[in-house]
Structure formats: C-alpha cells, structure tokens
PDB file of C-alpha atoms in Angstrom:
ATOM      1  CA  UNK D1485     -23.599  19.784   3.804  1.00  0.00           C
ATOM      2  CA  UNK D1486     -23.232  21.637   7.138  1.00  0.00           C
ATOM      3  CA  UNK D1487     -20.965  20.292   9.881  1.00  0.00           C
ATOM      4  CA  UNK D1488     -23.957  19.339  12.070  1.00  0.00           C
ATOM      5  CA  UNK D1489     -25.451  17.295   9.227  1.00  0.00           C
ATOM      6  CA  UNK D1490     -22.114  15.548   8.633  1.00  0.00           C
ATOM      7  CA  UNK D1491     -21.778  14.684  12.335  1.00  0.00           C
ATOM      8  CA  UNK D1492     -25.417  13.507  12.538  1.00  0.00           C
ATOM      9  CA  UNK D1493     -24.742  11.019   9.713  1.00  0.00           C
ATOM     10  CA  UNK D1494     -21.716   9.491  11.483  1.00  0.00           C
ATOM     11  CA  UNK D1495     -23.759   7.434  13.992  1.00  0.00           C
ATOM     12  CA  UNK D1496     -25.888   5.579  11.428  1.00  0.00           C
ATOM     13  CA  UNK D1497     -22.807   5.057   9.247  1.00  0.00           C
ATOM     14  CA  UNK D1498     -20.927   3.513  12.216  1.00  0.00           C
ATOM     15  CA  UNK D1499     -23.863   1.235  13.086  1.00  0.00           C
ATOM     16  CA  UNK D1500     -24.206   0.070   9.474  1.00  0.00           C
ATOM     17  CA  UNK D1501     -20.457  -0.607   9.236  1.00  0.00           C
ATOM     18  CA  UNK D1502     -20.451  -2.589  12.486  1.00  0.00           C
ATOM     19  CA  UNK D1503     -23.451  -4.655  11.416  1.00  0.00           C
ATOM     20  CA  UNK D1504     -21.988  -5.208   7.951  1.00  0.00           C
ATOM     21  CA  UNK D1505     -18.826  -6.568   9.609  1.00  0.00           C
ATOM     22  CA  UNK D1506     -20.851  -8.760  11.991  1.00  0.00           C
ATOM     23  CA  UNK D1507     -19.182  -7.194  15.028  1.00  0.00           C
ATOM     24  CA  UNK D1508     -20.830  -6.750  18.423  1.00  0.00           C
ATOM     25  CA  UNK D1509     -20.540  -3.599  20.513  1.00  0.00           C
ATOM     26  CA  UNK D1510     -18.666  -5.663  23.128  1.00  0.00           C
ATOM     27  CA  UNK D1511     -16.105  -6.909  20.602  1.00  0.00           C
ATOM     28  CA  UNK D1512     -15.665  -3.407  19.185  1.00  0.00           C
ATOM     29  CA  UNK D1513     -15.251  -2.028  22.711  1.00  0.00           C
ATOM     30  CA  UNK D1514     -12.542  -4.581  23.411  1.00  0.00           C
ATOM     31  CA  UNK D1515     -10.593  -3.748  20.230  1.00  0.00           C
ATOM     32  CA  UNK D1516     -10.886   0.052  20.563  1.00  0.00           C
ATOM     33  CA  UNK D1517     -10.877   0.654  24.329  1.00  0.00           C
ATOM     34  CA  UNK D1518     -14.101   2.671  23.977  1.00  0.00           C
ATOM     35  CA  UNK D1519     -16.869   1.645  26.385  1.00  0.00           C
ATOM     36  CA  UNK D1520     -19.935  -0.197  25.093  1.00  0.00           C
ATOM     37  CA  UNK D1521     -22.208   2.611  26.341  1.00  0.00           C
ATOM     38  CA  UNK D1522     -20.164   5.272  24.522  1.00  0.00           C
ATOM     39  CA  UNK D1523     -20.223   3.239  21.316  1.00  0.00           C
ATOM     40  CA  UNK D1524     -23.981   2.741  21.614  1.00  0.00           C
ATOM     41  CA  UNK D1525     -24.614   6.456  22.217  1.00  0.00           C
ATOM     42  CA  UNK D1526     -22.290   7.355  19.326  1.00  0.00           C
ATOM     43  CA  UNK D1527     -24.199   5.065  16.951  1.00  0.00           C
ATOM     44  CA  UNK D1528     -27.593   6.378  18.096  1.00  0.00           C
ATOM     45  CA  UNK D1529     -26.516  10.016  17.741  1.00  0.00           C
ATOM     46  CA  UNK D1530     -26.720  10.710  21.486  1.00  0.00           C
ATOM     47  CA  UNK D1531     -22.945  11.218  21.628  1.00  0.00           C
ATOM     48  CA  UNK D1532     -21.118  13.662  19.381  1.00  0.00           C
ATOM     49  CA  UNK D1533     -18.377  12.145  17.201  1.00  0.00           C
ATOM     50  CA  UNK D1534     -14.898  13.368  18.085  1.00  0.00           C
ATOM     51  CA  UNK D1535     -11.509  12.651  16.620  1.00  0.00           C
ATOM     52  CA  UNK D1536     -10.556  10.758  19.796  1.00  0.00           C
ATOM     53  CA  UNK D1537     -13.458   8.364  19.184  1.00  0.00           C
ATOM     54  CA  UNK D1538     -13.251   8.119  15.401  1.00  0.00           C
ATOM     55  CA  UNK D1539      -9.513   7.376  15.094  1.00  0.00           C
ATOM     56  CA  UNK D1540      -9.626   4.073  17.052  1.00  0.00           C
ATOM     57  CA  UNK D1541     -12.790   3.087  15.153  1.00  0.00           C
ATOM     58  CA  UNK D1542     -11.140   3.761  11.793  1.00  0.00           C
ATOM     59  CA  UNK D1543      -8.177   1.611  12.882  1.00  0.00           C
ATOM     60  CA  UNK D1544     -10.461  -1.199  14.105  1.00  0.00           C
ATOM     61  CA  UNK D1545     -12.416  -1.248  10.830  1.00  0.00           C
ATOM     62  CA  UNK D1546      -9.285  -0.728   8.673  1.00  0.00           C
ATOM     63  CA  UNK D1547     -10.896   2.174   6.812  1.00  0.00           C
ATOM     64  CA  UNK D1548      -9.787   5.766   6.234  1.00  0.00           C
ATOM     65  CA  UNK D1549     -11.251   8.337   8.624  1.00  0.00           C
ATOM     66  CA  UNK D1550     -12.934   9.960   5.609  1.00  0.00           C
ATOM     67  CA  UNK D1551     -15.087   6.839   5.173  1.00  0.00           C
ATOM     68  CA  UNK D1552     -16.471   7.184   8.703  1.00  0.00           C
ATOM     69  CA  UNK D1553     -17.543  10.807   8.238  1.00  0.00           C
ATOM     70  CA  UNK D1554     -18.627  10.424   4.616  1.00  0.00           C
ATOM     71  CA  UNK D1555     -16.137  12.957   3.269  1.00  0.00           C
ATOM     72  CA  UNK D1556     -16.377  13.493  -0.484  1.00  0.00           C
ATOM     73  CA  UNK D1557     -13.468  12.420  -2.709  1.00  0.00           C
ATOM     74  CA  UNK D1558     -10.868  15.165  -2.945  1.00  0.00           C
ATOM     75  CA  UNK D1559      -9.460  14.367  -6.369  1.00  0.00           C
ATOM     76  CA  UNK D1560      -5.974  14.501  -4.853  1.00  0.00           C
ATOM     77  CA  UNK D1561      -3.650  12.455  -7.129  1.00  0.00           C
ATOM     78  CA  UNK D1562      -1.910  11.061  -4.076  1.00  0.00           C
ATOM     79  CA  UNK D1563      -5.207   9.447  -3.117  1.00  0.00           C
ATOM     80  CA  UNK D1564      -6.317   8.410  -6.598  1.00  0.00           C
ATOM     81  CA  UNK D1565      -3.009   7.334  -7.998  1.00  0.00           C
ATOM     82  CA  UNK D1566      -2.273   7.868 -11.658  1.00  0.00           C
ATOM     83  CA  UNK D1567       0.467   6.184 -13.685  1.00  0.00           C
ATOM     84  CA  UNK D1568       3.915   7.688 -13.180  1.00  0.00           C
ATOM     85  CA  UNK D1569       5.830   8.275 -16.427  1.00  0.00           C
ATOM     86  CA  UNK D1570       9.634   8.480 -16.342  1.00  0.00           C
ATOM     87  CA  UNK D1571      11.820  10.192 -18.922  1.00  0.00           C
ATOM     88  CA  UNK D1572      13.285   6.755 -19.727  1.00  0.00           C
ATOM     89  CA  UNK D1573       9.840   5.721 -20.988  1.00  0.00           C
ATOM     90  CA  UNK D1574       9.103   3.486 -17.992  1.00  0.00           C
ATOM     91  CA  UNK D1575       5.535   3.622 -16.666  1.00  0.00           C
ATOM     92  CA  UNK D1576       4.871   2.786 -13.022  1.00  0.00           C
ATOM     93  CA  UNK D1577       1.306   1.973 -11.973  1.00  0.00           C
ATOM     94  CA  UNK D1578       0.604   2.190  -8.203  1.00  0.00           C
ATOM     95  CA  UNK D1579      -1.450  -0.854  -7.169  1.00  0.00           C
ATOM     96  CA  UNK D1580      -2.018   0.095  -3.532  1.00  0.00           C
ATOM     97  CA  UNK D1581      -3.597   3.212  -2.066  1.00  0.00           C
ATOM     98  CA  UNK D1582      -2.507   3.322   1.571  1.00  0.00           C
ATOM     99  CA  UNK D1583      -0.107   6.101   2.475  1.00  0.00           C
ATOM    100  CA  UNK D1584       2.076   3.993   4.761  1.00  0.00           C
ATOM    101  CA  UNK D1585       3.271   0.407   4.973  1.00  0.00           C
ATOM    102  CA  UNK D1586       3.929  -1.872   2.035  1.00  0.00           C
ATOM    103  CA  UNK D1587       3.307  -0.351  -1.407  1.00  0.00           C
ATOM    104  CA  UNK D1588       2.746  -2.387  -4.599  1.00  0.00           C
ATOM    105  CA  UNK D1589       3.594  -1.231  -8.142  1.00  0.00           C
ATOM    106  CA  UNK D1590       3.488  -2.595 -11.666  1.00  0.00           C
ATOM    107  CA  UNK D1591       6.375  -1.452 -13.910  1.00  0.00           C
ATOM    108  CA  UNK D1592       6.261  -1.376 -17.700  1.00  0.00           C
ATOM    109  CA  UNK D1593       9.473  -0.697 -19.623  1.00  0.00           C
ATOM    110  CA  UNK D1594       8.862  -0.391 -23.380  1.00  0.00           C
ATOM    111  CA  UNK D1595      11.189  -1.877 -25.989  1.00  0.00           C
ATOM    112  CA  UNK D1596      14.287   0.182 -26.661  1.00  0.00           C
ATOM    113  CA  UNK D1597      18.059   0.368 -26.483  1.00  0.00           C
ATOM    114  CA  UNK D1598      20.004  -0.786 -23.449  1.00  0.00           C
ATOM    115  CA  UNK D1599      20.403   1.851 -20.754  1.00  0.00           C
ATOM    116  CA  UNK D1600      23.434   2.768 -18.687  1.00  0.00           C
ATOM    117  CA  UNK D1601      22.789   1.740 -15.062  1.00  0.00           C
ATOM    118  CA  UNK D1602      22.635   4.568 -12.514  1.00  0.00           C
ATOM    119  CA  UNK D1603      22.278   2.812  -9.127  1.00  0.00           C
ATOM    120  CA  UNK D1604      20.561   4.700  -6.285  1.00  0.00           C
ATOM    121  CA  UNK D1605      20.015   4.046  -2.584  1.00  0.00           C
ATOM    122  CA  UNK D1606      17.207   4.909  -0.160  1.00  0.00           C
ATOM    123  CA  UNK D1607      15.606   3.565   3.008  1.00  0.00           C
ATOM    124  CA  UNK D1608      13.400   0.513   2.644  1.00  0.00           C
ATOM    125  CA  UNK D1609      13.140  -3.050   1.435  1.00  0.00           C
ATOM    126  CA  UNK D1610      11.969  -4.199  -2.000  1.00  0.00           C
ATOM    127  CA  UNK D1611      10.704  -7.356  -3.664  1.00  0.00           C
ATOM    128  CA  UNK D1612      10.262  -7.748  -7.400  1.00  0.00           C
ATOM    129  CA  UNK D1613       8.766 -10.354  -9.707  1.00  0.00           C
ATOM    130  CA  UNK D1614       9.271 -10.434 -13.481  1.00  0.00           C
ATOM    131  CA  UNK D1615       6.015 -10.993 -15.392  1.00  0.00           C
ATOM    132  CA  UNK D1616       7.396 -10.845 -18.940  1.00  0.00           C
ATOM    133  CA  UNK D1617      10.646 -10.026 -20.691  1.00  0.00           C
ATOM    134  CA  UNK D1618      14.087 -10.052 -19.109  1.00  0.00           C
ATOM    135  CA  UNK D1619      14.925  -7.588 -16.343  1.00  0.00           C
ATOM    136  CA  UNK D1620      18.476  -6.450 -15.689  1.00  0.00           C
ATOM    137  CA  UNK D1621      19.040  -5.844 -11.969  1.00  0.00           C
ATOM    138  CA  UNK D1622      22.197  -4.142 -10.747  1.00  0.00           C
ATOM    139  CA  UNK D1623      22.465  -4.668  -6.999  1.00  0.00           C
ATOM    140  CA  UNK D1624      25.691  -3.534  -5.395  1.00  0.00           C
ATOM    141  CA  UNK D1625      28.462  -5.470  -7.157  1.00  0.00           C
ATOM    142  CA  UNK D1626      25.998  -7.933  -8.723  1.00  0.00           C
ATOM    143  CA  UNK D1627      24.698  -7.531 -12.285  1.00  0.00           C
ATOM    144  CA  UNK D1628      21.861 -10.033 -12.831  1.00  0.00           C
ATOM    145  CA  UNK D1629      19.371 -10.816 -15.589  1.00  0.00           C
ATOM    146  CA  UNK D1630      16.028 -12.132 -14.338  1.00  0.00           C
ATOM    147  CA  UNK D1631      13.733 -13.854 -16.886  1.00  0.00           C
ATOM    148  CA  UNK D1632       9.954 -14.037 -16.535  1.00  0.00           C
ATOM    149  CA  UNK D1633       8.923 -15.963 -13.440  1.00  0.00           C
ATOM    150  CA  UNK D1634      11.952 -15.036 -11.337  1.00  0.00           C
ATOM    151  CA  UNK D1635      11.916 -12.864  -8.230  1.00  0.00           C
ATOM    152  CA  UNK D1636      14.412 -10.978  -6.089  1.00  0.00           C
ATOM    153  CA  UNK D1637      14.393  -9.203  -2.740  1.00  0.00           C
ATOM    154  CA  UNK D1638      16.861  -6.706  -1.332  1.00  0.00           C
ATOM    155  CA  UNK D1639      17.557  -3.913   1.121  1.00  0.00           C
ATOM    156  CA  UNK D1640      17.251  -0.633  -0.813  1.00  0.00           C
ATOM    157  CA  UNK D1641      20.173   0.872   1.090  1.00  0.00           C
ATOM    158  CA  UNK D1642      22.300  -1.254  -1.274  1.00  0.00           C
ATOM    159  CA  UNK D1643      22.904   0.678  -4.540  1.00  0.00           C
ATOM    160  CA  UNK D1644      20.400  -0.709  -7.055  1.00  0.00           C
ATOM    161  CA  UNK D1645      18.997  -0.157 -10.545  1.00  0.00           C
ATOM    162  CA  UNK D1646      16.700  -2.039 -12.921  1.00  0.00           C
ATOM    163  CA  UNK D1647      16.094  -1.840 -16.649  1.00  0.00           C
ATOM    164  CA  UNK D1648      15.579  -3.961 -19.747  1.00  0.00           C
ATOM    165  CA  UNK D1649      18.223  -6.655 -20.289  1.00  0.00           C
ATOM    166  CA  UNK D1650      17.869  -6.464 -24.072  1.00  0.00           C
ATOM    167  CA  UNK D1651      15.825  -4.440 -26.526  1.00  0.00           C
ATOM    168  CA  UNK D1652      12.562  -6.144 -25.554  1.00  0.00           C
ATOM    169  CA  UNK D1653       9.852  -4.784 -23.254  1.00  0.00           C
ATOM    170  CA  UNK D1654       9.839  -5.795 -19.593  1.00  0.00           C
ATOM    171  CA  UNK D1655       6.889  -6.015 -17.222  1.00  0.00           C
ATOM    172  CA  UNK D1656       7.428  -6.594 -13.505  1.00  0.00           C
ATOM    173  CA  UNK D1657       5.865  -6.104 -10.095  1.00  0.00           C
ATOM    174  CA  UNK D1658       7.477  -4.564  -7.032  1.00  0.00           C
ATOM    175  CA  UNK D1659       6.454  -4.429  -3.392  1.00  0.00           C
ATOM    176  CA  UNK D1660       8.252  -1.736  -1.450  1.00  0.00           C
ATOM    177  CA  UNK D1661       8.447  -1.267   2.314  1.00  0.00           C
ATOM    178  CA  UNK D1662       9.559   2.341   2.948  1.00  0.00           C
ATOM    179  CA  UNK D1663      10.520   1.630   6.555  1.00  0.00           C
ATOM    180  CA  UNK D1664      12.221  -1.670   5.787  1.00  0.00           C
ATOM    181  CA  UNK D1665       9.101  -3.748   6.480  1.00  0.00           C
ATOM    182  CA  UNK D1666       9.691  -7.362   5.661  1.00  0.00           C
ATOM    183  CA  UNK D1667       7.052  -9.411   3.877  1.00  0.00           C
ATOM    184  CA  UNK D1668       6.003 -12.520   5.794  1.00  0.00           C
ATOM    185  CA  UNK D1669       6.027 -15.708   3.726  1.00  0.00           C
ATOM    186  CA  UNK D1670       3.695 -18.255   5.331  1.00  0.00           C
ATOM    187  CA  UNK D1671       4.098 -21.082   2.820  1.00  0.00           C
ATOM    188  CA  UNK D1672       7.223 -22.311   1.120  1.00  0.00           C
ATOM    189  CA  UNK D1673       7.619 -24.779  -1.713  1.00  0.00           C
ATOM    190  CA  UNK D1674       8.929 -28.208  -0.750  1.00  0.00           C
ATOM    191  CA  UNK D1675      10.344 -28.726  -4.266  1.00  0.00           C
ATOM    192  CA  UNK D1676      14.118 -28.876  -4.499  1.00  0.00           C
TER     193      UNK D1676
END
C-alpha cells in the first residue's frame, strides 16, 4: 500500500475508533489539546495525519501508533513475545506486551535438583505470587521458602534470586516495574 493510501485510511480509522469508544470530538479535544475543528478535518480526510497529531491520539486511546495507521504486524519477537528459556530449565512467559511500565511474567521451573543461589541486582521493583510448588527466595540476607498462595514484594536493587525449594516443580507469577514503579493496592483484607 502506498503512503498516500495509508494516510487516507487514517481518518476513517480514527472516526471508527472514537465512535467505538463513545467519545465526542469535544472530549477528545480536551484530552489531547487538539482543536475540535482539526480533529474533525483529520477524521474526514481534509487534514493530513502527522506525527504531532497522531501521538496524542494514540495516548488518549491507549493504543500503539501502529494501530492508528494500520501498520502490518512486523513479526518482531519483542512485539510478539515468545517464551524465554534459561539454561537452568526455567521457562518465562511474558504476559504483557507494552514496552514500558509494569511487565507481567509467568515462571515455570521444572522438577530437578536444588540450585546454588546466585543473587543479582538491577533497577526496579518486583512482586511475585506462587501458584504451585514451593519457591525459594533469597533476598539480601533473607533465605525464604514461599508455598503456593504466598506473595512477596521487593526492591530489585537488593541482591535477589529465586529457584525451587525442593525437587518439585514451581510455578509463579511476577510483576516487574523497571523504573521502580509501585503497584497500587486499592483493597486490603480486613482479616487478621
């Protein structure tokens, strides 16, 4: 498809997205800082799409820029995440696709012999939840065993390592904030 054809398709795509979201031009103008008349002309094809107009719209709709211009999938593995296999046998499945912000992963450690901890540090903040098995967590001077149903959170600048606590398989989830983002808990249990 030629560039002119791609740009001509942007207007109808923007109108359909706005209508699908139930948003008015006025509300979209308020959230993006783009005038109502410019938005209207952009949707009708009377105004050429530019990066300066598309970036705030992509942010307002919470969609990648590629979705607004109808770019074909690239096949890039960083976009379409595949399982990550470690030499230790652990498989890590990315559960989120955004390039920034909080990232979610599912970890599978197969049955096997106990491993020697090799704690590492890096920027960020991490939460983990054990789904099944028993997870050994070495965190600074602490050496913990978390059974299924338990969770932990920590600053990843503290030396840390996780692995199986015994010979059995372990399955757990992690949420990682590369810039130290903290998860916001809105509800807390009143049980003591």
